[in-house]
mmCIF file of N, CA, C and O and ligand atoms in Angstrom:
data_model
loop_
_atom_site.group_PDB
_atom_site.id
_atom_site.type_symbol
_atom_site.label_atom_id
_atom_site.label_comp_id
_atom_site.label_asym_id
_atom_site.label_seq_id
_atom_site.Cartn_x
_atom_site.Cartn_y
_atom_site.Cartn_z
ATOM 1 N N MET A 25 -25.557 0.219 96.625
ATOM 2 C CA MET A 25 -26.679 -0.876 97.394
ATOM 3 C C MET A 25 -27.889 -1.117 96.497
ATOM 4 O O MET A 25 -28.743 0.012 95.739
ATOM 5 N N ALA A 26 -28.361 -2.305 96.299
ATOM 6 C CA ALA A 26 -29.557 -2.364 95.362
ATOM 7 C C ALA A 26 -30.707 -2.651 96.220
ATOM 8 O O ALA A 26 -30.877 -3.472 97.090
ATOM 9 N N ILE A 27 -31.697 -1.936 95.355
ATOM 10 C CA ILE A 27 -32.738 -1.849 96.310
ATOM 11 C C ILE A 27 -33.897 -2.179 95.173
ATOM 12 O O ILE A 27 -33.967 -1.754 94.189
ATOM 13 N N ASP A 28 -34.476 -3.083 95.863
ATOM 14 C CA ASP A 28 -35.864 -3.789 95.541
ATOM 15 C C ASP A 28 -36.895 -3.104 95.127
ATOM 16 O O ASP A 28 -37.158 -2.168 95.927
ATOM 17 N N LEU A 29 -37.145 -2.947 93.633
ATOM 18 C CA LEU A 29 -38.129 -1.827 93.441
ATOM 19 C C LEU A 29 -39.516 -1.876 94.315
ATOM 20 O O LEU A 29 -39.902 -0.484 94.382
ATOM 21 N N SER A 30 -40.248 -2.972 94.424
ATOM 22 C CA SER A 30 -40.948 -2.652 95.634
ATOM 23 C C SER A 30 -41.215 -2.231 96.585
ATOM 24 O O SER A 30 -41.857 -1.531 96.980
ATOM 25 N N GLN A 31 -39.947 -2.281 97.245
ATOM 26 C CA GLN A 31 -39.585 -1.939 98.366
ATOM 27 C C GLN A 31 -39.456 -0.810 98.487
ATOM 28 O O GLN A 31 -39.609 0.542 99.495
ATOM 29 N N PHE A 32 -38.845 -0.066 97.459
ATOM 30 C CA PHE A 32 -38.689 1.590 97.177
ATOM 31 C C PHE A 32 -40.096 1.981 97.197
ATOM 32 O O PHE A 32 -40.176 3.160 97.872
ATOM 33 N N SER A 33 -40.976 1.455 96.517
ATOM 34 C CA SER A 33 -42.368 2.195 95.943
ATOM 35 C C SER A 33 -43.390 1.810 97.676
ATOM 36 O O SER A 33 -43.950 3.423 97.976
ATOM 37 N N GLU A 34 -43.045 1.310 98.522
ATOM 38 C CA GLU A 34 -43.123 1.080 99.995
ATOM 39 C C GLU A 34 -42.702 2.197 100.741
ATOM 40 O O GLU A 34 -43.282 2.878 101.484
ATOM 41 N N LEU A 35 -41.150 2.443 100.500
ATOM 42 C CA LEU A 35 -41.002 3.546 101.145
ATOM 43 C C LEU A 35 -41.167 4.818 101.020
ATOM 44 O O LEU A 35 -41.400 5.706 101.827
ATOM 45 N N GLN A 36 -41.245 5.273 99.584
ATOM 46 C CA GLN A 36 -41.976 6.394 99.108
ATOM 47 C C GLN A 36 -42.996 6.400 99.848
ATOM 48 O O GLN A 36 -43.761 7.533 100.140
ATOM 49 N N LYS A 37 -44.212 5.751 99.708
ATOM 50 C CA LYS A 37 -45.359 5.819 100.392
ATOM 51 C C LYS A 37 -45.583 6.406 101.847
ATOM 52 O O LYS A 37 -46.018 6.822 102.416
ATOM 53 N N HIS A 38 -44.792 5.545 102.253
ATOM 54 C CA HIS A 38 -44.105 5.704 103.949
ATOM 55 C C HIS A 38 -43.618 7.170 104.071
ATOM 56 O O HIS A 38 -44.468 7.942 104.924
ATOM 57 N N SER A 39 -42.722 7.696 103.359
ATOM 58 C CA SER A 39 -42.586 8.947 103.656
ATOM 59 C C SER A 39 -43.325 9.984 103.474
ATOM 60 O O SER A 39 -42.801 10.875 103.747
ATOM 61 N N LYS A 40 -43.823 9.710 102.509
ATOM 62 C CA LYS A 40 -44.876 10.566 102.204
ATOM 63 C C LYS A 40 -45.916 10.686 103.114
ATOM 64 O O LYS A 40 -45.794 11.897 103.367
ATOM 65 N N ALA A 41 -46.391 9.867 103.795
ATOM 66 C CA ALA A 41 -47.271 9.857 104.959
ATOM 67 C C ALA A 41 -46.723 10.471 106.297
ATOM 68 O O ALA A 41 -47.091 11.314 106.418
ATOM 69 N N SER A 42 -45.445 10.270 106.697
ATOM 70 C CA SER A 42 -45.037 10.713 107.453
ATOM 71 C C SER A 42 -44.352 11.939 107.108
ATOM 72 O O SER A 42 -44.586 13.111 108.010
ATOM 73 N N PHE A 43 -44.291 12.305 106.270
ATOM 74 C CA PHE A 43 -44.275 13.925 105.414
ATOM 75 C C PHE A 43 -45.142 14.852 105.922
ATOM 76 O O PHE A 43 -44.870 15.643 106.770
ATOM 77 N N ASN A 44 -46.549 14.003 105.800
ATOM 78 C CA ASN A 44 -47.588 14.889 106.142
ATOM 79 C C ASN A 44 -47.718 15.006 107.432
ATOM 80 O O ASN A 44 -48.891 16.001 108.270
ATOM 81 N N ASN A 45 -47.634 13.832 108.154
ATOM 82 C CA ASN A 45 -47.659 13.962 109.097
ATOM 83 C C ASN A 45 -46.856 14.914 110.248
ATOM 84 O O ASN A 45 -47.088 15.838 111.232
ATOM 85 N N HIS A 46 -45.816 14.949 109.743
ATOM 86 C CA HIS A 46 -44.484 16.040 110.834
ATOM 87 C C HIS A 46 -44.897 17.521 109.777
ATOM 88 O O HIS A 46 -44.667 18.528 110.928
ATOM 89 N N LYS A 47 -45.586 17.578 109.033
ATOM 90 C CA LYS A 47 -46.131 19.041 108.691
ATOM 91 C C LYS A 47 -46.813 18.843 109.620
ATOM 92 O O LYS A 47 -47.286 20.499 110.127
ATOM 93 N N LYS A 48 -48.103 18.577 110.132
ATOM 94 C CA LYS A 48 -49.323 18.484 111.000
ATOM 95 C C LYS A 48 -48.403 18.954 112.352
ATOM 96 O O LYS A 48 -48.746 19.913 113.152
ATOM 97 N N MET A 49 -47.432 18.099 112.678
ATOM 98 C CA MET A 49 -46.505 18.266 114.137
ATOM 99 C C MET A 49 -46.347 19.644 114.231
ATOM 100 O O MET A 49 -46.315 20.471 114.977
ATOM 101 N N VAL A 50 -45.386 20.066 112.986
ATOM 102 C CA VAL A 50 -45.008 21.274 112.770
ATOM 103 C C VAL A 50 -45.887 23.029 112.989
ATOM 104 O O VAL A 50 -46.012 23.350 113.613
ATOM 105 N N LYS A 51 -47.355 22.453 112.059
ATOM 106 C CA LYS A 51 -48.205 23.277 112.567
ATOM 107 C C LYS A 51 -48.610 23.468 113.874
ATOM 108 O O LYS A 51 -48.849 24.889 114.845
ATOM 109 N N GLN A 52 -48.928 22.552 114.491
ATOM 110 C CA GLN A 52 -49.199 22.323 116.069
ATOM 111 C C GLN A 52 -48.612 22.930 116.796
ATOM 112 O O GLN A 52 -48.833 23.809 117.445
ATOM 113 N N MET A 53 -47.065 22.638 116.433
ATOM 114 C CA MET A 53 -45.952 23.259 117.355
ATOM 115 C C MET A 53 -45.908 24.946 117.104
ATOM 116 O O MET A 53 -45.588 25.739 118.290
ATOM 117 N N MET A 54 -46.000 25.554 116.133
ATOM 118 C CA MET A 54 -46.341 26.801 115.719
ATOM 119 C C MET A 54 -47.071 27.299 116.182
ATOM 120 O O MET A 54 -47.127 28.801 116.470
ATOM 121 N N VAL A 55 -48.071 26.726 116.297
ATOM 122 C CA VAL A 55 -49.436 27.460 117.237
ATOM 123 C C VAL A 55 -49.211 27.291 118.832
ATOM 124 O O VAL A 55 -50.290 27.805 119.641
ATOM 125 N N GLY A 56 -48.034 27.138 119.552
ATOM 126 C CA GLY A 56 -48.180 26.664 120.818
ATOM 127 C C GLY A 56 -48.227 24.993 121.248
ATOM 128 O O GLY A 56 -48.783 25.437 122.479
ATOM 129 N N LYS A 57 -48.915 24.212 120.542
ATOM 130 C CA LYS A 57 -48.947 23.419 121.158
ATOM 131 C C LYS A 57 -48.400 22.096 121.707
ATOM 132 O O LYS A 57 -47.180 22.463 120.524
ATOM 133 N N VAL A 58 -48.845 21.582 122.669
ATOM 134 C CA VAL A 58 -47.687 20.714 122.645
ATOM 135 C C VAL A 58 -47.761 19.079 122.385
ATOM 136 O O VAL A 58 -48.506 18.826 122.426
ATOM 137 N N VAL A 59 -46.811 18.725 121.726
ATOM 138 C CA VAL A 59 -46.671 17.398 120.921
ATOM 139 C C VAL A 59 -45.694 16.686 121.583
ATOM 140 O O VAL A 59 -44.734 17.108 121.478
ATOM 141 N N ARG A 60 -46.239 15.804 121.697
ATOM 142 C CA ARG A 60 -45.150 14.550 122.589
ATOM 143 C C ARG A 60 -44.811 13.578 121.634
ATOM 144 O O ARG A 60 -45.420 12.977 120.938
ATOM 145 N N CYS A 61 -43.589 12.891 122.152
ATOM 146 C CA CYS A 61 -42.850 11.800 121.217
ATOM 147 C C CYS A 61 -43.763 10.559 121.752
ATOM 148 O O CYS A 61 -44.085 10.367 122.683
ATOM 149 N N GLU A 62 -44.250 10.020 120.288
ATOM 150 C CA GLU A 62 -44.737 8.689 120.374
ATOM 151 C C GLU A 62 -44.146 7.639 121.219
ATOM 152 O O GLU A 62 -44.320 6.843 122.045
ATOM 153 N N LEU A 63 -42.636 7.412 121.418
ATOM 154 C CA LEU A 63 -41.928 6.563 121.911
ATOM 155 C C LEU A 63 -41.859 6.866 123.777
ATOM 156 O O LEU A 63 -41.977 5.870 124.218
ATOM 157 N N CYS A 64 -41.642 7.987 123.840
ATOM 158 C CA CYS A 64 -41.015 8.558 125.607
ATOM 159 C C CYS A 64 -41.957 9.243 126.186
ATOM 160 O O CYS A 64 -42.200 9.510 127.270
ATOM 161 N N GLY A 65 -43.253 10.177 125.413
ATOM 162 C CA GLY A 65 -44.030 10.776 125.973
ATOM 163 C C GLY A 65 -43.733 12.183 126.498
ATOM 164 O O GLY A 65 -44.243 13.215 127.143
ATOM 165 N N GLN A 66 -42.158 12.594 125.671
ATOM 166 C CA GLN A 66 -41.862 13.560 126.520
ATOM 167 C C GLN A 66 -42.284 14.840 125.403
ATOM 168 O O GLN A 66 -42.277 14.396 124.333
ATOM 169 N N PRO A 67 -42.011 16.067 125.300
ATOM 170 C CA PRO A 67 -42.788 16.837 124.860
ATOM 171 C C PRO A 67 -41.525 17.165 123.508
ATOM 172 O O PRO A 67 -40.843 16.988 123.969
ATOM 173 N N LEU A 68 -42.061 17.351 122.033
ATOM 174 C CA LEU A 68 -41.165 17.324 121.506
ATOM 175 C C LEU A 68 -40.730 18.963 121.413
ATOM 176 O O LEU A 68 -41.534 19.863 121.171
ATOM 177 N N THR A 69 -39.624 19.410 120.991
ATOM 178 C CA THR A 69 -39.043 20.903 120.549
ATOM 179 C C THR A 69 -38.720 20.563 119.142
ATOM 180 O O THR A 69 -38.131 20.301 118.272
ATOM 181 N N LEU A 70 -39.371 21.779 118.461
ATOM 182 C CA LEU A 70 -39.454 22.349 117.279
ATOM 183 C C LEU A 70 -37.955 22.928 117.093
ATOM 184 O O LEU A 70 -37.623 24.370 117.770
ATOM 185 N N TYR A 71 -37.120 22.717 116.180
ATOM 186 C CA TYR A 71 -35.990 23.614 115.660
ATOM 187 C C TYR A 71 -36.170 24.046 114.951
ATOM 188 O O TYR A 71 -36.088 23.606 113.767
ATOM 189 N N THR A 72 -36.212 25.752 114.406
ATOM 190 C CA THR A 72 -36.399 26.187 113.442
ATOM 191 C C THR A 72 -34.864 26.299 112.944
ATOM 192 O O THR A 72 -33.883 26.357 113.872
ATOM 193 N N PRO A 73 -34.524 27.140 111.580
ATOM 194 C CA PRO A 73 -33.608 27.313 111.248
ATOM 195 C C PRO A 73 -32.323 28.286 112.002
ATOM 196 O O PRO A 73 -31.398 28.717 112.109
ATOM 197 N N GLU A 74 -33.378 29.411 112.664
ATOM 198 C CA GLU A 74 -32.971 30.214 113.061
ATOM 199 C C GLU A 74 -32.330 29.888 114.457
ATOM 200 O O GLU A 74 -31.290 30.517 115.312
ATOM 201 N N LYS A 75 -33.130 28.703 114.934
ATOM 202 C CA LYS A 75 -32.826 28.693 116.297
ATOM 203 C C LYS A 75 -31.180 27.424 116.196
ATOM 204 O O LYS A 75 -30.636 26.839 116.992
ATOM 205 N N SER A 76 -31.408 26.896 115.226
ATOM 206 C CA SER A 76 -30.443 25.595 115.145
ATOM 207 C C SER A 76 -29.937 24.875 113.702
ATOM 208 O O SER A 76 -30.884 25.378 112.926
ATOM 209 N N GLU A 77 -28.749 24.968 113.452
ATOM 210 C CA GLU A 77 -28.381 24.690 112.144
ATOM 211 C C GLU A 77 -28.879 23.213 111.428
ATOM 212 O O GLU A 77 -29.178 22.952 110.607
ATOM 213 N N HIS A 78 -29.561 22.521 112.541
ATOM 214 C CA HIS A 78 -30.084 21.304 112.310
ATOM 215 C C HIS A 78 -31.548 21.558 112.346
ATOM 216 O O HIS A 78 -32.186 20.951 113.382
ATOM 217 N N SER A 79 -32.660 21.955 111.145
ATOM 218 C CA SER A 79 -33.892 21.917 111.796
ATOM 219 C C SER A 79 -34.571 20.542 111.860
ATOM 220 O O SER A 79 -34.344 20.062 111.341
ATOM 221 N N GLY A 80 -35.325 20.691 112.756
ATOM 222 C CA GLY A 80 -36.224 19.338 113.209
ATOM 223 C C GLY A 80 -37.181 19.204 113.834
ATOM 224 O O GLY A 80 -37.546 20.483 114.970
ATOM 225 N N ILE A 81 -37.591 18.296 114.262
ATOM 226 C CA ILE A 81 -38.083 17.997 115.240
ATOM 227 C C ILE A 81 -37.307 16.844 116.084
ATOM 228 O O ILE A 81 -37.377 15.818 115.567
ATOM 229 N N ARG A 82 -37.077 17.319 117.749
ATOM 230 C CA ARG A 82 -36.774 16.411 118.036
ATOM 231 C C ARG A 82 -37.273 16.639 119.751
ATOM 232 O O ARG A 82 -37.439 17.229 120.393
ATOM 233 N N CYS A 83 -37.045 15.383 120.413
ATOM 234 C CA CYS A 83 -37.346 15.102 122.090
ATOM 235 C C CYS A 83 -35.889 15.019 122.519
ATOM 236 O O CYS A 83 -35.413 14.890 122.342
ATOM 237 N N ASP A 84 -36.122 14.910 123.931
ATOM 238 C CA ASP A 84 -34.668 14.934 124.742
ATOM 239 C C ASP A 84 -34.193 13.885 124.792
ATOM 240 O O ASP A 84 -33.317 14.034 124.512
ATOM 241 N N LYS A 85 -34.668 12.433 124.799
ATOM 242 C CA LYS A 85 -34.104 11.639 124.552
ATOM 243 C C LYS A 85 -33.472 10.765 123.180
ATOM 244 O O LYS A 85 -33.152 9.967 123.032
ATOM 245 N N GLY A 86 -34.312 12.050 122.000
ATOM 246 C CA GLY A 86 -33.527 11.832 120.810
ATOM 247 C C GLY A 86 -34.040 10.254 120.058
ATOM 248 O O GLY A 86 -33.755 9.835 119.266
ATOM 249 N N CYS A 87 -35.343 9.745 120.718
ATOM 250 C CA CYS A 87 -35.852 8.501 120.264
ATOM 251 C C CYS A 87 -36.696 9.336 118.832
ATOM 252 O O CYS A 87 -37.191 8.485 117.825
ATOM 253 N N THR A 88 -36.985 10.382 118.881
ATOM 254 C CA THR A 88 -37.742 11.231 117.675
ATOM 255 C C THR A 88 -36.860 12.327 117.164
ATOM 256 O O THR A 88 -36.278 13.036 118.188
ATOM 257 N N ASP A 89 -36.387 12.071 116.056
ATOM 258 C CA ASP A 89 -35.142 13.113 115.350
ATOM 259 C C ASP A 89 -35.257 13.135 113.853
ATOM 260 O O ASP A 89 -35.411 12.316 112.863
ATOM 261 N N VAL A 90 -36.642 13.977 113.593
ATOM 262 C CA VAL A 90 -36.920 14.653 112.042
ATOM 263 C C VAL A 90 -36.347 15.550 111.829
ATOM 264 O O VAL A 90 -36.484 16.767 112.304
ATOM 265 N N ALA A 91 -35.585 15.553 110.586
ATOM 266 C CA ALA A 91 -35.503 16.613 109.487
ATOM 267 C C ALA A 91 -36.239 17.229 108.832
ATOM 268 O O ALA A 91 -36.979 16.333 108.366
ATOM 269 N N LEU A 92 -36.040 18.482 109.083
ATOM 270 C CA LEU A 92 -37.330 18.929 108.318
ATOM 271 C C LEU A 92 -36.652 20.136 107.447
ATOM 272 O O LEU A 92 -35.315 20.681 107.798
ATOM 273 N N ASP A 93 -37.263 20.309 106.113
ATOM 274 C CA ASP A 93 -36.710 21.503 105.324
ATOM 275 C C ASP A 93 -37.718 22.465 105.150
ATOM 276 O O ASP A 93 -38.846 22.256 105.036
ATOM 277 N N PHE A 94 -37.476 23.263 105.638
ATOM 278 C CA PHE A 94 -37.766 24.898 105.673
ATOM 279 C C PHE A 94 -37.513 25.365 104.199
ATOM 280 O O PHE A 94 -36.476 26.088 104.129
ATOM 281 N N CYS A 95 -38.874 25.275 103.610
ATOM 282 C CA CYS A 95 -38.383 25.942 102.110
ATOM 283 C C CYS A 95 -39.164 27.363 102.220
ATOM 284 O O CYS A 95 -40.333 27.196 103.018
HETATM 285 ZN ZN1 ZN B 3 -38.944 10.351 122.992
#
């Protein structure tokens, strides 16, 4: 699949911003704060690698499904 370079840098910008946003969400959840899904308003669940093979942040409905890398 060919990707337009301008599109690609747009994508990178976007993923960097959401990466920082996700890190913030993880921090909040780790201190026990409830973070809600932007779409359905359900509380998000943090899945750590110990809890789940697919670590990430997910809501019950599945509209938020963020894969995270815990390094
Ligand atoms: Zn949701």
